[in-house]
Short mmCIF file of C-alpha atoms in Angstrom, two decimals:
data_model
loop_
_atom_site.label_atom_id
_atom_site.label_comp_id
_atom_site.label_asym_id
_atom_site.label_seq_id
_atom_site.Cartn_x
_atom_site.Cartn_y
_atom_site.Cartn_z
CA MET A 1 -13.36 94.08 189.39
CA THR A 2 -11.60 90.82 190.05
CA ASN A 3 -8.17 90.25 188.63
CA THR A 4 -8.21 86.77 187.06
CA ASP A 5 -4.70 86.96 185.52
CA THR A 6 -2.69 84.18 186.94
CA THR A 7 0.37 84.37 184.68
CA ALA A 8 2.50 85.68 187.45
CA PHE A 9 1.80 82.63 189.53
CA GLU A 10 2.51 79.96 186.94
CA HIS A 11 5.71 77.79 187.18
CA VAL A 12 6.60 79.28 190.54
CA ASP A 13 8.59 76.07 191.39
CA ASP A 14 10.63 76.25 188.19
CA VAL A 15 11.54 79.82 188.77
CA ALA A 16 12.64 79.11 192.33
CA GLU A 17 15.03 76.38 191.28
CA PRO A 18 18.61 77.51 190.47
CA ALA A 19 19.50 77.44 186.74
CA ALA A 20 21.63 74.54 185.60
CA PRO A 21 25.20 75.56 184.71
CA ARG A 22 25.67 75.91 180.94
CA VAL A 23 28.17 73.33 179.57
CA PRO A 24 30.28 74.94 176.82
CA GLU A 25 30.23 73.20 173.45
CA PRO A 26 33.53 71.52 172.63
CA ARG A 27 35.70 73.74 170.48
CA ARG A 28 35.89 72.59 166.96
CA ARG A 29 39.37 71.99 165.79
CA ARG A 30 40.30 73.57 162.47
CA PRO A 31 41.00 70.89 159.91
CA LYS A 32 44.60 70.39 159.29
CA ASP A 33 45.93 71.35 155.88
CA PRO A 34 48.91 69.17 155.13
CA CYS A 35 49.88 71.13 151.96
CA GLY A 36 52.37 73.43 153.89
CA LEU A 37 53.92 70.64 155.89
CA VAL A 38 54.37 68.54 152.75
CA PHE A 39 55.88 71.41 150.87
CA VAL A 40 58.43 72.08 153.71
CA ALA A 41 59.49 68.39 153.78
CA LEU A 42 59.93 68.12 149.99
CA SER A 43 61.62 71.57 149.68
CA LEU A 44 64.16 70.87 152.46
CA LEU A 45 64.78 67.29 151.30
CA PHE A 46 65.44 68.03 147.65
CA GLY A 47 66.75 71.58 148.14
CA CYS A 48 69.50 70.16 150.35
CA ALA A 49 70.05 67.20 147.99
CA PHE A 50 70.68 69.63 145.03
CA ALA A 51 72.96 71.76 147.28
CA LEU A 52 75.01 68.69 148.22
CA ILE A 53 75.03 66.99 144.80
CA THR A 54 76.05 70.09 142.84
CA PRO A 55 79.85 70.44 142.52
CA PRO A 56 81.32 73.57 144.16
CA LEU A 57 80.53 76.79 142.19
CA TRP A 58 78.79 74.90 139.41
CA GLY A 59 75.44 76.63 140.00
CA PHE A 60 74.32 79.40 137.58
CA ASP A 61 77.02 82.15 137.82
CA GLU A 62 77.65 80.91 141.32
CA ALA A 63 81.18 82.23 141.56
CA THR A 64 80.09 85.77 140.87
CA HIS A 65 77.08 85.35 143.20
CA PHE A 66 79.48 84.20 145.95
CA SER A 67 81.72 87.28 145.25
CA ARG A 68 78.72 89.65 145.58
CA ALA A 69 77.56 87.91 148.83
CA TYR A 70 81.17 88.21 150.16
CA ALA A 71 81.18 91.91 149.34
CA VAL A 72 77.82 92.41 151.10
CA ASP A 73 79.07 90.49 154.05
CA HIS A 74 82.05 92.89 154.32
CA GLY A 75 80.04 96.04 154.06
CA ARG A 76 80.78 96.79 150.44
CA ILE A 77 77.20 97.47 149.50
CA LEU A 78 77.64 99.72 146.45
CA PRO A 79 79.26 98.51 143.29
CA GLN A 80 83.00 99.16 143.23
CA LEU A 81 85.53 99.32 140.40
CA ILE A 82 88.50 96.96 140.44
CA PRO A 83 91.75 98.95 141.03
CA GLY A 84 93.22 99.74 137.75
CA SER A 85 90.07 99.40 135.64
CA ASP A 86 87.50 102.12 134.68
CA VAL A 87 84.74 99.68 133.64
CA VAL A 88 85.12 96.36 135.39
CA TYR A 89 83.27 96.20 138.73
CA GLY A 90 84.02 93.63 141.33
CA GLY A 91 86.16 93.51 144.52
CA PRO A 92 88.40 91.27 146.71
CA ILE A 93 87.58 87.67 147.68
CA PRO A 94 89.77 85.01 149.38
CA GLU A 95 92.44 83.68 147.06
CA THR A 96 91.43 80.18 148.08
CA VAL A 97 87.94 80.74 146.66
CA ALA A 98 89.36 82.34 143.50
CA GLU A 99 91.54 79.32 142.96
CA LEU A 100 88.58 77.01 143.38
CA SER A 101 86.63 79.14 140.95
CA HIS A 102 89.20 78.90 138.24
CA PHE A 103 89.40 75.11 138.73
CA ALA A 104 85.60 74.72 138.70
CA ALA A 105 85.26 76.86 135.53
CA ASN A 106 87.74 74.61 133.76
CA GLY A 107 85.81 71.65 134.95
CA PHE A 108 82.31 72.60 133.78
CA ASN A 109 83.64 74.01 130.51
CA ASN A 110 85.28 70.63 129.77
CA VAL A 111 82.71 68.10 131.04
CA PRO A 112 83.78 64.59 129.79
CA ALA A 113 81.37 62.75 127.48
CA PHE A 114 79.01 60.16 128.82
CA PRO A 115 79.50 57.50 130.19
CA GLU A 116 82.40 59.24 131.92
CA HIS A 117 81.44 61.17 135.05
CA GLY A 118 80.92 64.87 134.60
CA VAL A 119 83.26 65.78 137.55
CA ALA A 120 86.79 65.04 136.71
CA HIS A 121 89.49 64.92 139.53
CA PRO A 122 87.15 64.90 142.56
CA GLU A 123 90.18 64.59 144.80
CA THR A 124 91.46 68.00 143.68
CA TYR A 125 88.05 69.49 144.64
CA ALA A 126 88.34 67.98 148.09
CA GLU A 127 91.73 69.54 148.54
CA LEU A 128 90.56 72.99 147.42
CA LEU A 129 87.44 72.84 149.61
CA ALA A 130 89.54 72.02 152.65
CA GLN A 131 91.46 75.31 152.39
CA PRO A 132 90.70 78.03 154.92
CA LEU A 133 88.28 80.77 154.04
CA ASN A 134 90.24 83.34 155.92
CA ALA A 135 92.95 83.70 153.38
CA PRO A 136 94.69 86.67 151.64
CA LEU A 137 92.41 88.53 149.17
CA VAL A 138 92.56 88.96 145.51
CA ASP A 139 90.54 91.27 143.35
CA VAL A 140 88.14 89.60 140.90
CA GLY A 141 85.47 90.90 138.55
CA PHE A 142 81.84 90.17 138.99
CA VAL A 143 80.17 92.77 136.87
CA ASN A 144 77.03 90.72 136.13
CA THR A 145 76.14 90.49 139.92
CA SER A 146 77.76 93.75 141.21
CA SER A 147 74.58 95.56 140.13
CA TYR A 148 72.39 93.58 142.45
CA SER A 149 71.25 95.10 145.78
CA PRO A 150 72.20 93.33 148.96
CA VAL A 151 68.64 92.25 149.71
CA ALA A 152 68.73 88.91 147.93
CA TYR A 153 72.06 88.01 149.52
CA VAL A 154 71.13 88.41 153.12
CA PRO A 155 70.66 84.59 153.78
CA SER A 156 74.00 83.56 152.19
CA ALA A 157 75.84 86.54 153.64
CA LEU A 158 74.79 85.62 157.16
CA ALA A 159 75.89 82.09 156.65
CA LEU A 160 79.24 83.34 155.31
CA ARG A 161 79.68 85.43 158.45
CA ALA A 162 79.09 82.49 160.68
CA VAL A 163 81.78 80.49 158.82
CA GLU A 164 84.16 83.37 159.20
CA VAL A 165 83.57 83.60 162.94
CA VAL A 166 84.47 79.95 163.43
CA ASP A 167 87.39 80.17 161.01
CA GLY A 168 85.87 77.55 158.77
CA SER A 169 86.93 76.16 155.37
CA VAL A 170 85.90 77.09 151.89
CA GLY A 171 83.79 73.98 151.59
CA LEU A 172 81.90 74.68 154.82
CA ALA A 173 81.18 78.28 153.57
CA LEU A 174 79.87 77.16 150.20
CA THR A 175 77.69 74.43 151.85
CA LEU A 176 76.20 76.63 154.53
CA MET A 177 75.58 79.47 152.04
CA ARG A 178 73.60 77.06 149.89
CA LEU A 179 71.60 75.65 152.79
CA ALA A 180 70.84 79.25 153.95
CA ASP A 181 69.22 79.92 150.62
CA VAL A 182 67.24 76.66 150.97
CA LEU A 183 65.95 77.67 154.34
CA ALA A 184 65.07 81.20 153.31
CA PHE A 185 63.22 79.94 150.26
CA THR A 186 61.31 77.31 152.16
CA GLY A 187 60.39 79.71 154.94
CA VAL A 188 58.93 82.39 152.71
CA VAL A 189 56.99 79.95 150.57
CA TRP A 190 55.63 78.17 153.65
CA LEU A 191 54.21 81.51 154.83
CA THR A 192 52.70 81.91 151.29
CA LEU A 193 51.00 78.50 151.60
CA ARG A 194 49.77 79.25 155.05
CA ALA A 195 48.14 82.42 153.77
CA LEU A 196 46.28 80.34 151.16
CA ARG A 197 45.04 77.76 153.66
CA GLY A 198 41.49 76.77 152.86
CA LEU A 199 41.91 77.79 149.17
CA ARG A 200 42.51 75.16 146.53
CA PHE A 201 44.76 77.61 144.60
CA ARG A 202 47.54 76.79 147.04
CA TRP A 203 48.10 73.59 145.08
CA VAL A 204 49.03 75.78 142.07
CA VAL A 205 51.71 77.56 144.24
CA PHE A 206 52.76 74.15 145.61
CA VAL A 207 53.54 72.80 142.15
CA VAL A 208 55.33 75.94 140.95
CA ALA A 209 57.40 76.12 144.18
CA LEU A 210 58.46 72.47 143.82
CA MET A 211 59.30 72.27 140.08
CA PRO A 212 62.71 70.75 139.59
CA MET A 213 64.06 74.08 138.34
CA THR A 214 62.68 76.13 141.27
CA VAL A 215 64.09 73.83 143.90
CA PHE A 216 67.46 73.51 142.19
CA VAL A 217 67.78 77.36 142.12
CA ALA A 218 66.80 77.50 145.79
CA GLY A 219 69.78 75.22 146.65
CA MET A 220 72.44 77.41 144.98
CA ILE A 221 74.21 80.66 146.05
CA THR A 222 72.25 83.02 143.91
CA ALA A 223 70.05 86.14 144.14
CA ASP A 224 67.32 84.08 142.38
CA ALA A 225 66.48 81.93 145.45
CA LEU A 226 65.05 84.67 147.55
CA THR A 227 63.77 86.45 144.49
CA ASN A 228 61.64 83.51 143.45
CA ALA A 229 60.33 83.19 147.01
CA LEU A 230 59.36 86.80 147.18
CA SER A 231 57.63 86.63 143.76
CA LEU A 232 55.53 83.68 144.87
CA LEU A 233 54.58 85.38 148.03
CA PHE A 234 53.57 88.59 146.24
CA GLY A 235 51.80 86.76 143.44
CA ALA A 236 49.80 84.45 145.61
CA LEU A 237 48.62 87.21 148.02
CA PHE A 238 47.69 89.46 145.10
CA VAL A 239 45.74 86.67 143.55
CA LYS A 240 43.95 85.93 146.81
CA ALA A 241 42.91 89.51 147.33
CA VAL A 242 42.08 90.46 143.73
CA LEU A 243 41.34 87.55 141.55
CA LEU A 244 39.82 85.34 144.24
CA ALA A 245 38.24 88.31 146.08
CA LYS A 246 39.31 87.19 149.58
CA ARG A 247 40.13 89.50 152.36
CA LEU A 248 43.75 89.54 153.71
CA SER A 249 44.35 89.41 157.44
CA ARG A 250 46.75 91.88 159.14
CA TRP A 251 49.77 89.60 158.79
CA GLU A 252 48.95 88.74 155.31
CA THR A 253 48.61 92.43 154.35
CA ALA A 254 51.92 93.13 156.04
CA LEU A 255 53.59 90.34 154.04
CA LEU A 256 52.10 91.63 150.80
CA PHE A 257 53.48 95.09 151.53
CA THR A 258 56.88 93.72 152.51
CA ALA A 259 57.14 91.72 149.28
CA ALA A 260 56.20 94.71 147.19
CA VAL A 261 59.05 96.68 148.76
CA LEU A 262 61.75 93.98 148.68
CA LEU A 263 61.00 92.26 145.29
CA PRO A 264 62.18 95.24 143.09
CA LEU A 265 65.36 95.37 145.17
CA ALA A 266 65.98 91.61 145.04
CA LYS A 267 65.88 91.66 141.29
CA PRO A 268 64.97 94.92 139.51
CA THR A 269 63.66 93.06 136.44
CA TYR A 270 60.43 92.23 138.29
CA VAL A 271 59.61 95.74 139.37
CA LEU A 272 56.63 95.89 137.03
CA LEU A 273 54.80 93.20 139.15
CA VAL A 274 54.56 95.34 142.19
CA LEU A 275 52.67 98.00 140.15
CA LEU A 276 49.77 95.58 140.49
CA LEU A 277 49.43 96.32 144.22
CA PRO A 278 47.18 99.42 143.79
CA LEU A 279 44.62 97.04 142.18
CA VAL A 280 43.85 95.52 145.57
CA PRO A 281 40.77 97.16 146.98
CA GLY A 282 41.07 98.64 150.36
CA SER A 283 38.19 96.51 151.58
CA ARG A 284 40.27 93.40 151.12
CA MET A 285 43.27 94.57 153.07
CA ALA A 286 43.72 95.13 156.77
CA ALA A 287 44.90 98.62 155.98
CA ARG A 288 43.89 101.70 154.09
CA ARG A 289 44.23 101.66 150.34
CA TRP A 290 46.77 104.51 150.54
CA ALA A 291 49.02 102.19 152.49
CA GLY A 292 49.20 99.87 149.52
CA ILE A 293 49.91 102.74 147.24
CA ALA A 294 52.68 103.89 149.67
CA ALA A 295 54.22 100.30 149.75
CA THR A 296 54.20 100.37 145.92
CA ALA A 297 55.83 103.74 145.91
CA ALA A 298 58.44 102.62 148.33
CA GLY A 299 59.30 99.58 146.17
CA VAL A 300 59.51 101.61 142.99
CA THR A 301 61.55 104.34 144.76
CA GLY A 302 63.99 101.78 146.08
CA PHE A 303 64.26 100.33 142.60
CA GLY A 304 64.94 103.79 141.15
CA ILE A 305 67.56 104.74 143.74
CA TRP A 306 69.44 101.45 143.43
CA THR A 307 69.26 101.58 139.63
CA ALA A 308 70.69 105.00 139.63
CA LEU A 309 73.51 103.96 142.05
CA SER A 310 74.39 100.83 139.96
CA ALA A 311 73.67 102.21 136.42
CA ARG A 312 77.35 102.40 135.42
CA THR A 313 77.91 98.71 135.94
CA SER A 314 76.31 98.13 132.57
CA GLU A 315 79.33 99.71 130.96
CA GLY A 316 81.30 96.69 131.94
CA MET A 317 79.03 93.99 130.70
CA HIS A 318 81.16 93.73 127.49
CA VAL A 319 83.78 91.83 129.46
CA MET A 320 81.36 88.86 129.45
CA ARG A 321 81.31 88.95 125.69
CA PRO A 322 84.97 89.49 124.58
CA ASN A 323 85.53 90.66 121.06
CA GLU A 324 81.95 91.74 120.80
CA VAL A 325 80.29 95.18 121.31
CA VAL A 326 77.84 95.21 124.16
CA ASP A 327 76.53 98.69 124.75
CA PRO A 328 72.93 99.52 125.78
CA GLY A 329 73.19 102.98 124.38
CA LEU A 330 74.37 101.83 120.94
CA GLN A 331 71.80 98.96 121.01
CA VAL A 332 68.99 101.49 121.46
CA GLN A 333 70.28 103.57 118.55
CA TYR A 334 70.39 100.42 116.54
CA LEU A 335 66.84 99.46 117.34
CA LEU A 336 65.55 102.97 116.62
CA THR A 337 67.06 102.83 113.03
CA HIS A 338 65.88 99.27 112.48
CA LEU A 339 62.34 99.25 113.87
CA THR A 340 61.11 97.19 111.03
CA ASP A 341 63.52 94.34 111.99
CA VAL A 342 61.89 93.94 115.51
CA PRO A 343 59.29 91.35 114.53
CA GLY A 344 62.10 89.41 112.71
CA LEU A 345 64.30 89.64 115.77
CA LEU A 346 61.53 88.12 117.94
CA ALA A 347 60.77 85.39 115.41
CA ARG A 348 64.40 84.41 115.03
CA THR A 349 64.72 84.32 118.85
CA PHE A 350 61.66 82.08 119.22
CA ALA A 351 62.71 79.73 116.35
CA ALA A 352 66.31 79.35 117.65
CA GLN A 353 65.73 79.18 121.43
CA GLU A 354 62.07 78.18 122.04
CA GLN A 355 63.03 74.59 122.87
CA GLY A 356 65.84 75.59 125.16
CA ILE A 357 63.84 78.11 126.98
CA VAL A 358 60.95 75.58 127.62
CA THR A 359 63.37 72.89 128.70
CA GLY A 360 65.04 75.34 130.94
CA PHE A 361 61.78 76.30 132.57
CA PHE A 362 61.39 72.71 133.91
CA GLY A 363 64.91 71.98 134.59
CA VAL A 364 68.42 72.66 133.50
CA PHE A 365 70.84 72.03 136.36
CA GLY A 366 73.70 74.43 136.77
CA SER A 367 76.81 74.96 134.51
CA SER A 368 76.89 71.29 133.74
CA PHE A 369 73.61 71.83 131.80
CA VAL A 370 72.26 68.44 132.77
CA LEU A 371 68.46 68.33 131.69
CA ALA A 372 65.73 67.26 133.92
CA PRO A 373 64.31 63.91 132.80
CA ALA A 374 61.56 64.25 130.13
CA THR A 375 59.31 62.18 132.45
CA ALA A 376 59.93 64.70 135.23
CA GLY A 377 58.64 67.42 132.91
CA LEU A 378 55.63 65.34 132.00
CA ALA A 379 54.91 64.79 135.79
CA THR A 380 55.22 68.44 136.54
CA LEU A 381 52.74 69.21 133.77
CA ALA A 382 50.35 66.59 135.00
CA ALA A 383 50.58 67.90 138.61
CA GLY A 384 50.04 71.48 137.27
CA ALA A 385 47.02 70.33 135.21
CA LEU A 386 45.39 68.69 138.28
CA ALA A 387 46.19 71.78 140.40
CA PHE A 388 44.61 73.90 137.76
CA GLY A 389 41.55 71.65 137.44
CA ILE A 390 40.70 71.82 141.13
CA THR A 391 41.56 75.45 141.75
CA ASP A 392 39.05 77.93 143.05
CA ARG A 393 36.89 79.89 140.53
CA MET A 394 38.33 83.39 139.98
CA ARG A 395 36.04 86.23 140.75
CA ALA A 396 37.93 89.21 139.34
CA THR A 397 36.36 91.78 137.18
CA ARG A 398 37.17 91.94 133.51
CA ALA A 399 39.32 95.10 134.14
CA GLN A 400 41.22 93.40 136.87
CA TRP A 401 42.18 90.25 135.00
CA ILE A 402 42.96 92.17 131.85
CA THR A 403 45.20 94.47 133.73
CA SER A 404 46.92 91.58 135.52
CA ALA A 405 47.50 89.77 132.19
CA GLY A 406 48.93 92.91 130.73
CA PHE A 407 51.46 93.30 133.46
CA VAL A 408 52.59 89.74 133.15
CA LEU A 409 53.04 90.10 129.40
CA VAL A 410 54.93 93.35 129.79
CA SER A 411 57.18 91.88 132.53
CA ALA A 412 58.00 88.94 130.15
CA ALA A 413 58.75 91.39 127.45
CA ALA A 414 60.99 93.37 129.75
CA LEU A 415 63.06 90.25 130.41
CA PHE A 416 63.74 89.98 126.68
CA GLY A 417 64.39 93.71 126.36
CA THR A 418 66.86 93.76 129.34
CA LEU A 419 68.87 90.88 127.86
CA TYR A 420 68.94 92.38 124.45
CA LEU A 421 70.17 95.68 125.68
CA GLU A 422 72.66 94.55 128.28
CA PHE A 423 73.81 91.13 127.17
CA SER A 424 73.31 90.69 123.47
CA PRO A 425 75.96 92.23 121.08
CA VAL A 426 74.82 95.38 119.19
CA GLY A 427 72.73 94.43 116.13
CA GLN A 428 72.73 90.75 117.03
CA TYR A 429 70.25 88.71 114.89
CA GLN A 430 68.59 87.20 118.08
CA ILE A 431 68.19 88.10 121.73
CA GLU A 432 70.83 86.07 123.76
CA GLY A 433 70.91 84.91 127.37
CA VAL A 434 67.16 84.07 127.69
CA GLN A 435 66.62 81.21 130.16
CA GLY A 436 63.33 79.55 131.18
CA ARG A 437 63.98 79.99 134.88
CA TYR A 438 63.73 83.78 134.46
CA PHE A 439 59.93 83.33 133.96
CA LEU A 440 59.28 81.44 137.16
CA PRO A 441 58.31 84.56 139.11
CA LEU A 442 55.53 85.33 136.66
CA VAL A 443 53.79 81.87 136.69
CA VAL A 444 51.48 82.24 139.68
CA ILE A 445 49.77 85.35 138.49
CA ALA A 446 49.75 84.09 134.93
CA VAL A 447 47.99 80.81 135.92
CA ALA A 448 45.43 82.72 137.95
CA VAL A 449 44.61 84.87 134.88
CA LEU A 450 44.24 81.72 132.73
CA ALA A 451 41.91 80.26 135.39
CA ARG A 452 39.76 83.38 135.17
CA VAL A 453 39.58 83.16 131.33
CA ILE A 454 39.09 79.29 131.32
CA PRO A 455 36.41 78.47 133.81
CA LEU A 456 36.60 74.68 133.26
CA ARG A 457 37.02 72.86 136.47
CA LEU A 458 37.14 69.27 137.67
CA GLU A 459 33.81 68.18 139.29
CA ILE A 460 34.76 66.38 142.53
CA PRO A 461 31.60 65.58 144.47
CA ARG A 462 33.23 64.09 147.66
CA ALA A 463 35.95 65.26 149.92
CA ARG A 464 37.68 61.86 149.71
CA LEU A 465 38.01 62.18 145.98
CA LEU A 466 39.45 65.68 146.37
CA ARG A 467 41.94 64.40 148.87
CA GLY A 468 42.90 61.69 146.34
CA THR A 469 43.58 64.34 143.70
CA GLU A 470 45.82 66.24 146.13
CA VAL A 471 47.68 63.03 146.88
CA ALA A 472 48.18 62.49 143.09
CA ILE A 473 49.65 66.02 142.88
CA VAL A 474 52.14 65.22 145.63
CA VAL A 475 53.16 61.93 144.15
CA LEU A 476 53.68 63.49 140.75
CA VAL A 477 55.74 66.37 142.17
CA PHE A 478 57.74 63.93 144.28
CA TYR A 479 58.56 61.79 141.19
CA ALA A 480 59.67 64.80 139.23
CA LEU A 481 62.05 65.90 141.92
CA LEU A 482 63.33 62.36 142.76
CA SER A 483 63.98 61.41 139.07
CA SER A 484 65.73 64.79 138.48
CA ALA A 485 67.96 64.47 141.55
CA PHE A 486 68.80 60.82 140.56
CA LYS A 487 69.75 61.74 137.01
CA TYR A 488 71.79 64.70 138.10
CA GLU A 489 73.76 62.73 140.65
CA PHE A 490 74.18 59.80 138.25
CA LEU A 491 75.69 61.87 135.44
CA LEU A 492 77.97 63.84 137.77
#
């Protein structure tokens, strides 16, 4: 039988020729996302502006925050009683800073009426700021900050140490400590926005992080600067993993765990937020689910240990309310015997303080209580509405978003409860000390929950129109910050 199959002999010439070398396709460049860079520019610009505009120690409780940072810098980690007192916690600080603190307190408690400038005797401030930081020490009380762990004071304490090494002045110390908080806040939030790259939800975080109130706090010596940054980091990564159903990379998972451990130590009031971490499915983390549970346990354990170590400081809170009885134990007894009055307590608090709380959420600058311009608040709301309108659709289950909403509400209630127990006089008709800025750490998760409940989104068919919306958000945020800084500087 003759074999007629000639397949083996076809295209002999083609086979014999050497194969042409394969030219690799050009690597596609990942599209740049300017959101993070724009944030860094605006945060540094206006954070430094507020830090330089604000008179020395005119930030919220800035004198006591400085004192706590000074204690941390000198190794006095645990709260200490002032010699000769059995309830007042504090410690030694340079007498030059104590002198400046007294002068500043007299200044912001007696601000001249407009059109006089808010800062009287600027030449005296210049003299006090020029004094050396390395001076004899005097004991002062800072009971309201002595209960804070050292975590939130690391940036300002490092700056303080640098000034002491070069034997700098009081003014140099205060300035560098403020700028250190600005850098720490900006760095942490930049990592947050980088983790959200490619997601439109990043613009929600962008607006919250650049609200006039948020940026002002970032430019002061305070535990709230790093606390706000850590809460934004934790909230954004939680939203990405749970409500947006996106997988976290290794470094994002590590950041989420780190925030869960540090946030309850930075400010114990927000410990309830980290209890959301076990909701993150293991398939959306670059780690086993037990690792997330372990991080939550570490954060809660750290909170418990520090709370136990600093619990007695609450006994000295009455020094901040002279001639009034402030005692958490007695307050609890009062509530238990007046349970029917709780709704009335909440109603009176809302009626008396709602306007101040909302205004303070957008911007009340330091102990001078200069309000952010009304147009700045409107611009922030407009930017927030645009960011909400273009954000990604949430994919969380009903159980996940209901649980998230529950923790946000309970965290807000905990703020009111803490202030009523530890700051309000026993039997007071309203809860005192509530400030709008205390709710900033809850906003990111709260907005994501609303985005899950309200599916309405802006329909933007072309990328150019989306870019125009993002530019509008930046312009509105820039105006809010610029107008706030201008008004603040003009009045001072």
